[in-house]
PDB file of C-alpha atoms and ligand atoms in Angstrom:
ATOM      1  CA  MET C 174       0.046  -0.214   0.111  1.00 87.00           C
ATOM      2  CA  GLY C 175       1.260   3.405  -0.409  1.00 95.00           C
ATOM      3  CA  ILE C 176       0.416   6.471   1.655  1.00 97.00           C
ATOM      4  CA  ALA C 177      -2.914   7.362   0.024  1.00 98.00           C
ATOM      5  CA  GLN C 178      -4.111   3.760   0.382  1.00 97.00           C
ATOM      6  CA  ARG C 179      -3.015   3.990   3.722  1.00 97.00           C
ATOM      7  CA  TYR C 180      -4.464   6.778   4.807  1.00 98.00           C
ATOM      8  CA  GLN C 181      -7.752   5.623   3.564  1.00 98.00           C
ATOM      9  CA  HIS C 182      -7.246   2.539   5.336  1.00 97.00           C
ATOM     10  CA  VAL C 183      -6.619   4.221   9.045  1.00 98.00           C
ATOM     11  CA  LEU C 184      -9.284   6.568   8.087  1.00 98.00           C
ATOM     12  CA  ASN C 185     -11.925   3.747   7.788  1.00 98.00           C
ATOM     13  CA  GLU C 186     -10.612   1.935  10.535  1.00 98.00           C
ATOM     14  CA  VAL C 187     -11.132   5.137  12.733  1.00 98.00           C
ATOM     15  CA  ALA C 188     -14.717   5.448  11.507  1.00 98.00           C
ATOM     16  CA  GLU C 189     -15.401   1.617  12.239  1.00 98.00           C
ATOM     17  CA  GLN C 190     -13.871   1.933  15.923  1.00 98.00           C
ATOM     18  CA  CYS C 191     -16.004   4.848  16.116  1.00 98.00           C
ATOM     19  CA  ARG C 192     -19.142   3.103  15.608  1.00 98.00           C
ATOM     20  CA  MET C 193     -17.762   0.007  17.720  1.00 98.00           C
ATOM     21  CA  ALA C 194     -17.632   2.833  20.495  1.00 98.00           C
ATOM     22  CA  GLY C 195     -21.260   4.362  19.963  1.00 98.00           C
ATOM     23  CA  ARG C 196     -19.732   7.190  18.420  1.00 98.00           C
ATOM     24  CA  SER C 197     -20.083   9.097  15.175  1.00 98.00           C
ATOM     25  CA  PRO C 198     -17.376   8.955  13.056  1.00 98.00           C
ATOM     26  CA  GLU C 199     -17.899  12.672  12.251  1.00 97.00           C
ATOM     27  CA  GLU C 200     -16.728  13.156  16.143  1.00 97.00           C
ATOM     28  CA  VAL C 201     -13.293  12.304  15.080  1.00 98.00           C
ATOM     29  CA  THR C 202     -10.432  14.506  13.171  1.00 98.00           C
ATOM     30  CA  LEU C 203      -7.615  12.228  11.753  1.00 98.00           C
ATOM     31  CA  VAL C 204      -4.689  14.441  12.074  1.00 99.00           C
ATOM     32  CA  ALA C 205      -1.975  12.603   9.534  1.00 98.00           C
ATOM     33  CA  VAL C 206       1.280  13.228  11.255  1.00 98.00           C
ATOM     34  CA  SER C 207       3.633  14.228   8.489  1.00 98.00           C
ATOM     35  CA  LYS C 208       6.485  15.108  10.006  1.00 98.00           C
ATOM     36  CA  THR C 209       8.957  11.814   8.734  1.00 97.00           C
ATOM     37  CA  VAL C 210       7.653  12.530   5.063  1.00 98.00           C
ATOM     38  CA  GLY C 211       8.561  15.629   2.405  1.00 98.00           C
ATOM     39  CA  LEU C 212       6.130  17.539   0.319  1.00 98.00           C
ATOM     40  CA  ASP C 213       5.700  14.685  -2.351  1.00 98.00           C
ATOM     41  CA  GLY C 214       4.283  12.461   0.919  1.00 98.00           C
ATOM     42  CA  VAL C 215       2.035  15.156   2.082  1.00 98.00           C
ATOM     43  CA  ALA C 216       0.915  15.291  -1.588  1.00 98.00           C
ATOM     44  CA  GLU C 217       0.137  11.668  -1.697  1.00 98.00           C
ATOM     45  CA  ALA C 218      -1.791  11.895   1.376  1.00 98.00           C
ATOM     46  CA  ILE C 219      -4.005  14.786  -0.094  1.00 98.00           C
ATOM     47  CA  GLU C 220      -4.696  12.521  -2.764  1.00 98.00           C
ATOM     48  CA  GLY C 221      -5.565  10.073  -0.112  1.00 97.00           C
ATOM     49  CA  GLY C 222      -8.175  12.629   1.163  1.00 98.00           C
ATOM     50  CA  ALA C 223      -6.485  13.903   3.987  1.00 98.00           C
ATOM     51  CA  PHE C 224      -6.992  17.204   5.275  1.00 98.00           C
ATOM     52  CA  ASP C 225      -5.752  17.932   8.734  1.00 98.00           C
ATOM     53  CA  PHE C 226      -1.551  17.417   9.228  1.00 99.00           C
ATOM     54  CA  GLY C 227       0.736  17.837  12.051  1.00 98.00           C
ATOM     55  CA  GLU C 228       3.935  18.427  12.519  1.00 98.00           C
ATOM     56  CA  ASN C 229       6.189  19.238  15.535  1.00 98.00           C
ATOM     57  CA  ARG C 230       8.808  21.384  14.176  1.00 98.00           C
ATOM     58  CA  PRO C 231       8.295  24.916  12.738  1.00 98.00           C
ATOM     59  CA  ASP C 232      10.663  24.347  10.092  1.00 97.00           C
ATOM     60  CA  GLN C 233       8.740  21.416   8.715  1.00 98.00           C
ATOM     61  CA  LEU C 234       5.321  23.209   9.393  1.00 98.00           C
ATOM     62  CA  VAL C 235       6.462  26.288   7.848  1.00 98.00           C
ATOM     63  CA  PRO C 236       7.269  25.320   4.347  1.00 98.00           C
ATOM     64  CA  LYS C 237       4.572  22.611   4.018  1.00 98.00           C
ATOM     65  CA  HIS C 238       2.015  24.993   5.334  1.00 98.00           C
ATOM     66  CA  GLU C 239       3.201  27.256   2.390  1.00 98.00           C
ATOM     67  CA  ALA C 240       3.245  24.295  -0.112  1.00 98.00           C
ATOM     68  CA  TYR C 241      -0.332  23.376   0.727  1.00 98.00           C
ATOM     69  CA  PRO C 242      -2.233  26.198   2.540  1.00 98.00           C
ATOM     70  CA  GLN C 243      -5.528  24.542   1.544  1.00 98.00           C
ATOM     71  CA  VAL C 244      -5.462  21.832   4.177  1.00 98.00           C
ATOM     72  CA  ASN C 245      -5.176  22.429   8.105  1.00 98.00           C
ATOM     73  CA  TRP C 246      -2.017  22.269   9.577  1.00 98.00           C
ATOM     74  CA  HIS C 247      -1.547  21.086  13.572  1.00 98.00           C
ATOM     75  CA  MET C 248       1.226  22.254  15.564  1.00 98.00           C
ATOM     76  CA  ILE C 249       1.977  19.254  17.644  1.00 98.00           C
ATOM     77  CA  GLY C 250       5.532  19.416  19.050  1.00 98.00           C
ATOM     78  CA  ASN C 251       7.514  21.495  21.719  1.00 97.00           C
ATOM     79  CA  ILE C 252       7.435  24.966  21.412  1.00 98.00           C
ATOM     80  CA  GLN C 253      10.027  27.711  21.537  1.00 97.00           C
ATOM     81  CA  SER C 254       9.223  30.769  22.110  1.00 97.00           C
ATOM     82  CA  ARG C 255      11.326  32.498  19.664  1.00 98.00           C
ATOM     83  CA  ARG C 256       9.208  30.265  16.707  1.00 98.00           C
ATOM     84  CA  ILE C 257       5.856  31.481  17.851  1.00 98.00           C
ATOM     85  CA  ALA C 258       5.671  33.778  15.146  1.00 98.00           C
ATOM     86  CA  ASP C 259       6.073  31.278  12.474  1.00 98.00           C
ATOM     87  CA  ILE C 260       3.827  28.677  14.421  1.00 98.00           C
ATOM     88  CA  VAL C 261       0.933  31.519  14.712  1.00 98.00           C
ATOM     89  CA  GLY C 262       1.353  32.214  11.135  1.00 97.00           C
ATOM     90  CA  ALA C 263       0.837  28.636   9.660  1.00 98.00           C
ATOM     91  CA  ALA C 264      -0.942  26.580  12.783  1.00 98.00           C
ATOM     92  CA  THR C 265      -4.958  26.074  12.621  1.00 98.00           C
ATOM     93  CA  LEU C 266      -4.362  24.618  15.875  1.00 98.00           C
ATOM     94  CA  ILE C 267      -1.478  24.464  18.023  1.00 98.00           C
ATOM     95  CA  HIS C 268      -1.952  21.487  20.587  1.00 98.00           C
ATOM     96  CA  SER C 269       1.182  21.905  22.557  1.00 98.00           C
ATOM     97  CA  VAL C 270       0.602  24.845  24.771  1.00 98.00           C
ATOM     98  CA  ASN C 271       2.220  24.158  28.283  1.00 98.00           C
ATOM     99  CA  HIS C 272       3.155  27.140  29.632  1.00 97.00           C
ATOM    100  CA  GLU C 273       1.342  30.625  30.456  1.00 98.00           C
ATOM    101  CA  GLU C 274       4.202  32.913  28.377  1.00 98.00           C
ATOM    102  CA  HIS C 275       3.962  30.620  25.556  1.00 98.00           C
ATOM    103  CA  ALA C 276      -0.164  31.372  25.682  1.00 98.00           C
ATOM    104  CA  ARG C 277       0.084  35.020  26.097  1.00 98.00           C
ATOM    105  CA  LYS C 278       2.707  35.404  23.145  1.00 98.00           C
ATOM    106  CA  ILE C 279       0.755  33.572  21.158  1.00 98.00           C
ATOM    107  CA  ASP C 280      -2.140  35.853  22.071  1.00 98.00           C
ATOM    108  CA  ARG C 281       0.149  39.229  21.031  1.00 98.00           C
ATOM    109  CA  VAL C 282       1.011  37.637  17.830  1.00 98.00           C
ATOM    110  CA  ALA C 283      -2.010  36.753  16.712  1.00 98.00           C
ATOM    111  CA  GLU C 284      -3.462  40.069  17.640  1.00 98.00           C
ATOM    112  CA  ARG C 285      -0.831  41.463  15.029  1.00 98.00           C
ATOM    113  CA  MET C 286      -1.782  38.786  12.529  1.00 97.00           C
ATOM    114  CA  GLY C 287      -5.607  39.809  12.827  1.00 97.00           C
ATOM    115  CA  LYS C 288      -6.314  36.253  13.950  1.00 97.00           C
ATOM    116  CA  VAL C 289      -7.805  34.343  16.921  1.00 98.00           C
ATOM    117  CA  GLN C 290      -5.459  31.462  17.420  1.00 98.00           C
ATOM    118  CA  ASP C 291      -7.191  28.169  18.559  1.00 98.00           C
ATOM    119  CA  ILE C 292      -5.023  26.182  20.972  1.00 98.00           C
ATOM    120  CA  LEU C 293      -5.075  22.874  23.090  1.00 98.00           C
ATOM    121  CA  ILE C 294      -3.448  22.632  26.912  1.00 98.00           C
ATOM    122  CA  GLU C 295      -1.034  19.671  26.781  1.00 98.00           C
ATOM    123  CA  VAL C 296      -0.980  17.943  30.115  1.00 98.00           C
ATOM    124  CA  ASN C 297       1.362  15.244  31.317  1.00 98.00           C
ATOM    125  CA  VAL C 298      -1.457  12.901  32.689  1.00 97.00           C
ATOM    126  CA  SER C 299       0.668   9.981  33.222  1.00 93.00           C
ATOM    127  CA  GLY C 300       3.445  11.851  35.167  1.00 94.00           C
ATOM    128  CA  GLU C 301       6.194  10.321  33.238  1.00 92.00           C
ATOM    129  CA  ALA C 302       9.460  12.557  33.277  1.00 90.00           C
ATOM    130  CA  SER C 303      10.129  12.322  29.434  1.00 90.00           C
ATOM    131  CA  LYS C 304       6.773  13.968  28.691  1.00 92.00           C
ATOM    132  CA  SER C 305       6.285  17.651  28.304  1.00 94.00           C
ATOM    133  CA  GLY C 306       2.601  18.896  29.562  1.00 97.00           C
ATOM    134  CA  VAL C 307       1.355  20.788  32.606  1.00 98.00           C
ATOM    135  CA  THR C 308       0.470  18.283  35.725  1.00 97.00           C
ATOM    136  CA  PRO C 309      -3.218  17.788  35.940  1.00 98.00           C
ATOM    137  CA  ALA C 310      -3.544  19.869  39.061  1.00 97.00           C
ATOM    138  CA  GLU C 311      -2.216  22.812  37.097  1.00 97.00           C
ATOM    139  CA  ALA C 312      -4.286  22.632  34.065  1.00 98.00           C
ATOM    140  CA  GLY C 313      -7.195  24.068  34.718  1.00 98.00           C
ATOM    141  CA  GLU C 314      -5.448  27.231  36.053  1.00 98.00           C
ATOM    142  CA  LEU C 315      -3.827  27.556  32.636  1.00 98.00           C
ATOM    143  CA  VAL C 316      -6.961  26.856  30.702  1.00 98.00           C
ATOM    144  CA  ARG C 317      -8.340  29.930  32.106  1.00 97.00           C
ATOM    145  CA  LEU C 318      -5.496  31.900  32.156  1.00 97.00           C
ATOM    146  CA  ALA C 319      -5.367  31.474  28.285  1.00 97.00           C
ATOM    147  CA  ASP C 320      -9.250  31.644  27.862  1.00 96.00           C
ATOM    148  CA  SER C 321      -8.956  35.082  29.302  1.00 96.00           C
ATOM    149  CA  LEU C 322      -6.766  36.395  26.566  1.00 97.00           C
ATOM    150  CA  ASP C 323      -8.409  37.776  23.339  1.00 97.00           C
ATOM    151  CA  HIS C 324      -6.606  36.449  20.732  1.00 98.00           C
ATOM    152  CA  VAL C 325      -6.507  32.760  21.800  1.00 98.00           C
ATOM    153  CA  ARG C 326      -9.265  30.636  22.126  1.00 97.00           C
ATOM    154  CA  VAL C 327      -8.731  27.190  24.137  1.00 98.00           C
ATOM    155  CA  ARG C 328     -10.227  24.284  22.174  1.00 98.00           C
ATOM    156  CA  GLY C 329      -9.573  21.693  24.922  1.00 98.00           C
ATOM    157  CA  LEU C 330      -6.771  19.513  26.306  1.00 98.00           C
ATOM    158  CA  MET C 331      -4.080  17.219  24.446  1.00 98.00           C
ATOM    159  CA  THR C 332      -1.915  14.231  25.824  1.00 98.00           C
ATOM    160  CA  MET C 333       0.526  11.995  24.767  1.00 97.00           C
ATOM    161  CA  ALA C 334       0.411   8.032  26.722  1.00 97.00           C
ATOM    162  CA  PRO C 335       3.529   6.078  27.813  1.00 96.00           C
ATOM    163  CA  GLU C 336       4.302   3.665  25.009  1.00 94.00           C
ATOM    164  CA  GLY C 337       4.003   0.010  25.261  1.00 94.00           C
ATOM    165  CA  ASP C 338       1.048  -0.699  27.527  1.00 96.00           C
ATOM    166  CA  LEU C 339      -2.615  -0.292  26.189  1.00 97.00           C
ATOM    167  CA  VAL C 340      -3.550  -0.800  29.306  1.00 97.00           C
ATOM    168  CA  VAL C 341      -1.867   2.263  30.978  1.00 97.00           C
ATOM    169  CA  ALA C 342      -2.516   4.273  27.534  1.00 98.00           C
ATOM    170  CA  ARG C 343      -6.492   3.708  28.007  1.00 98.00           C
ATOM    171  CA  GLU C 344      -6.218   5.078  31.860  1.00 98.00           C
ATOM    172  CA  THR C 345      -4.443   8.006  30.537  1.00 98.00           C
ATOM    173  CA  PHE C 346      -6.782   8.932  28.221  1.00 98.00           C
ATOM    174  CA  ASP C 347      -9.616   8.019  30.360  1.00 98.00           C
ATOM    175  CA  GLY C 348      -7.528  10.990  32.872  1.00 98.00           C
ATOM    176  CA  LEU C 349      -7.466  13.267  30.357  1.00 98.00           C
ATOM    177  CA  ALA C 350     -11.197  13.088  29.601  1.00 98.00           C
ATOM    178  CA  ALA C 351     -12.205  13.291  33.308  1.00 98.00           C
ATOM    179  CA  LEU C 352      -9.938  16.348  33.610  1.00 98.00           C
ATOM    180  CA  PHE C 353     -12.121  17.977  30.681  1.00 98.00           C
ATOM    181  CA  ALA C 354     -15.420  16.995  32.158  1.00 98.00           C
ATOM    182  CA  GLU C 355     -13.895  18.994  35.208  1.00 98.00           C
ATOM    183  CA  ILE C 356     -12.885  21.800  33.657  1.00 98.00           C
ATOM    184  CA  LYS C 357     -15.237  22.688  30.765  1.00 97.00           C
ATOM    185  CA  PRO C 358     -17.965  23.837  33.555  1.00 96.00           C
ATOM    186  CA  THR C 359     -15.698  26.575  35.278  1.00 96.00           C
ATOM    187  CA  LEU C 360     -15.362  28.388  31.696  1.00 95.00           C
ATOM    188  CA  GLY C 361     -18.890  29.532  31.829  1.00 92.00           C
ATOM    189  CA  ASP C 362     -20.221  31.024  28.090  1.00 89.00           C
ATOM    190  CA  ASP C 363     -16.751  29.968  26.679  1.00 86.00           C
ATOM    191  CA  ALA C 364     -17.537  26.272  27.419  1.00 90.00           C
ATOM    192  CA  THR C 365     -19.134  25.796  24.235  1.00 91.00           C
ATOM    193  CA  TYR C 366     -15.863  25.864  22.208  1.00 95.00           C
ATOM    194  CA  PHE C 367     -13.870  23.755  24.695  1.00 98.00           C
ATOM    195  CA  ASP C 368     -14.603  20.541  23.031  1.00 97.00           C
ATOM    196  CA  GLU C 369     -11.503  18.735  21.879  1.00 98.00           C
ATOM    197  CA  LEU C 370      -9.565  16.188  23.117  1.00 98.00           C
ATOM    198  CA  SER C 371      -6.503  15.338  21.094  1.00 98.00           C
ATOM    199  CA  MET C 372      -5.111  11.984  22.324  1.00 98.00           C
ATOM    200  CA  GLY C 373      -4.281   8.777  20.277  1.00 98.00           C
ATOM    201  CA  MET C 374      -1.197   7.956  18.259  1.00 98.00           C
ATOM    202  CA  SER C 375      -0.253   4.882  15.648  1.00 98.00           C
ATOM    203  CA  GLU C 376      -0.346   2.474  18.408  1.00 97.00           C
ATOM    204  CA  ASP C 377      -2.977   3.530  20.894  1.00 98.00           C
ATOM    205  CA  TRP C 378      -5.489   5.580  19.021  1.00 98.00           C
ATOM    206  CA  ARG C 379      -8.395   2.875  19.222  1.00 98.00           C
ATOM    207  CA  GLU C 380      -8.282   3.280  23.056  1.00 98.00           C
ATOM    208  CA  ALA C 381      -8.024   6.944  22.780  1.00 98.00           C
ATOM    209  CA  ILE C 382     -11.356   6.806  20.781  1.00 98.00           C
ATOM    210  CA  ASP C 383     -13.068   4.240  23.159  1.00 98.00           C
ATOM    211  CA  ALA C 384     -12.015   7.148  25.845  1.00 98.00           C
ATOM    212  CA  GLY C 385     -13.434  10.029  23.602  1.00 98.00           C
ATOM    213  CA  ALA C 386     -11.042  11.612  21.745  1.00 98.00           C
ATOM    214  CA  THR C 387     -12.284  13.939  18.846  1.00 98.00           C
ATOM    215  CA  ILE C 388      -8.531  14.189  17.233  1.00 98.00           C
ATOM    216  CA  VAL C 389      -6.262  11.186  16.725  1.00 98.00           C
ATOM    217  CA  ARG C 390      -2.759  12.265  15.737  1.00 98.00           C
ATOM    218  CA  ILE C 391      -1.833   9.451  13.123  1.00 98.00           C
ATOM    219  CA  GLY C 392       2.057   9.240  12.000  1.00 98.00           C
ATOM    220  CA  ARG C 393       3.926   5.830  11.044  1.00 98.00           C
ATOM    221  CA  ALA C 394       0.547   3.710  10.363  1.00 97.00           C
ATOM    222  CA  ILE C 395      -0.116   6.599   7.248  1.00 98.00           C
ATOM    223  CA  PHE C 396       3.485   7.384   6.192  1.00 98.00           C
ATOM    224  CA  SER C 397       5.376   4.107   7.099  1.00 95.00           C
ATOM    225  CA  ASP C 398       5.509   1.267   5.353  1.00 88.00           C
ATOM    226  CA  ALA C 399       7.164  -0.480   8.077  1.00 84.00           C
ATOM    227  CA  PHE C 400       4.356  -0.037  10.520  1.00 83.00           C
ATOM    228  CA  GLU C 401       2.880  -2.830  12.112  1.00 69.00           C
ATOM    229  CA  GLU C 402       0.701  -2.353  15.386  1.00 63.00           C
TER     230      GLU C 402
HETATM  231  C1  PLP J 791       5.091  12.030  15.877  1.00 54.88           C
HETATM  232  C2  PLP J 791       3.740  12.493  16.895  1.00 54.88           C
HETATM  233  C3  PLP J 791       2.667  11.522  16.755  1.00 54.88           C
HETATM  234  C4  PLP J 791       2.624  10.539  15.820  1.00 54.88           C
HETATM  235  O1  PLP J 791       3.085   9.313  15.899  1.00 54.88           O
HETATM  236  P1  PLP J 791       3.064   7.947  15.445  1.00 54.88           P
HETATM  237  O2  PLP J 791       3.412   7.043  16.317  1.00 54.88           O
HETATM  238  O3  PLP J 791       3.972   8.133  14.201  1.00 54.88           O
HETATM  239  O4  PLP J 791       1.304   7.804  14.758  1.00 54.88           O
HETATM  240  C5  PLP J 791       1.671  12.111  17.359  1.00 54.88           C
HETATM  241  N1  PLP J 791       1.705  12.796  18.636  1.00 54.88           N
HETATM  242  C6  PLP J 791       3.048  13.692  18.527  1.00 54.88           C
HETATM  243  C7  PLP J 791       3.253  14.864  19.758  1.00 54.88           C
HETATM  244  C8  PLP J 791       4.001  13.164  17.922  1.00 54.88           C
HETATM  245  O5  PLP J 791       5.270  14.214  18.417  1.00 54.88           O
END
């Protein structure tokens, strides 16, 4: 299978998993994480019907957005303050905001660009030292702070599960969903657009959909011919 076919295959599997979980496939956006391929790989995925792409580095995000501005670009990687202008210029949704200063700078840059930037707050639910994100205890405060900024809209939460254990992955995703349900009612009128849970990658997206993911971020299962679950 090529990239276009694998994208179609994953898309169908995501829809099937939604139905098995009693959910509508329309509730879940498949973000094709294209960080391991070049522009030609992105073109193949677009041919396969992909409309949302994820990148974890600005030096990939910016040129790919420039080449294909007609699709949505998601920034899913670590944010460096000095690259925020590049990120805001290219990203439909920034998944990985985990510092107050970054939220404030995104707000200032977005204002200058005449844009309201959609973001997610990244939470380290599992507590693994290698994972970035705020602690679950800090998440509500950062959501409310970012939500108070005029040119930032907090759309929800994002997490990454520890690798290699699907039971732990499911617990992690359930933890993010519970935190989301706890924070949402504290947002008043703004709660209506706090509606996204970005969780699940090539190895654990089924668990994420069962736990309520609205965005899954899938790289290798689409772009690598060597990927096996
Ligand atoms: C690379 C990456 C993914 C995709 O991972 P795969 O295992 O290749 O599906 C998802 N989310 C983030 C934050 C990533 O960096």
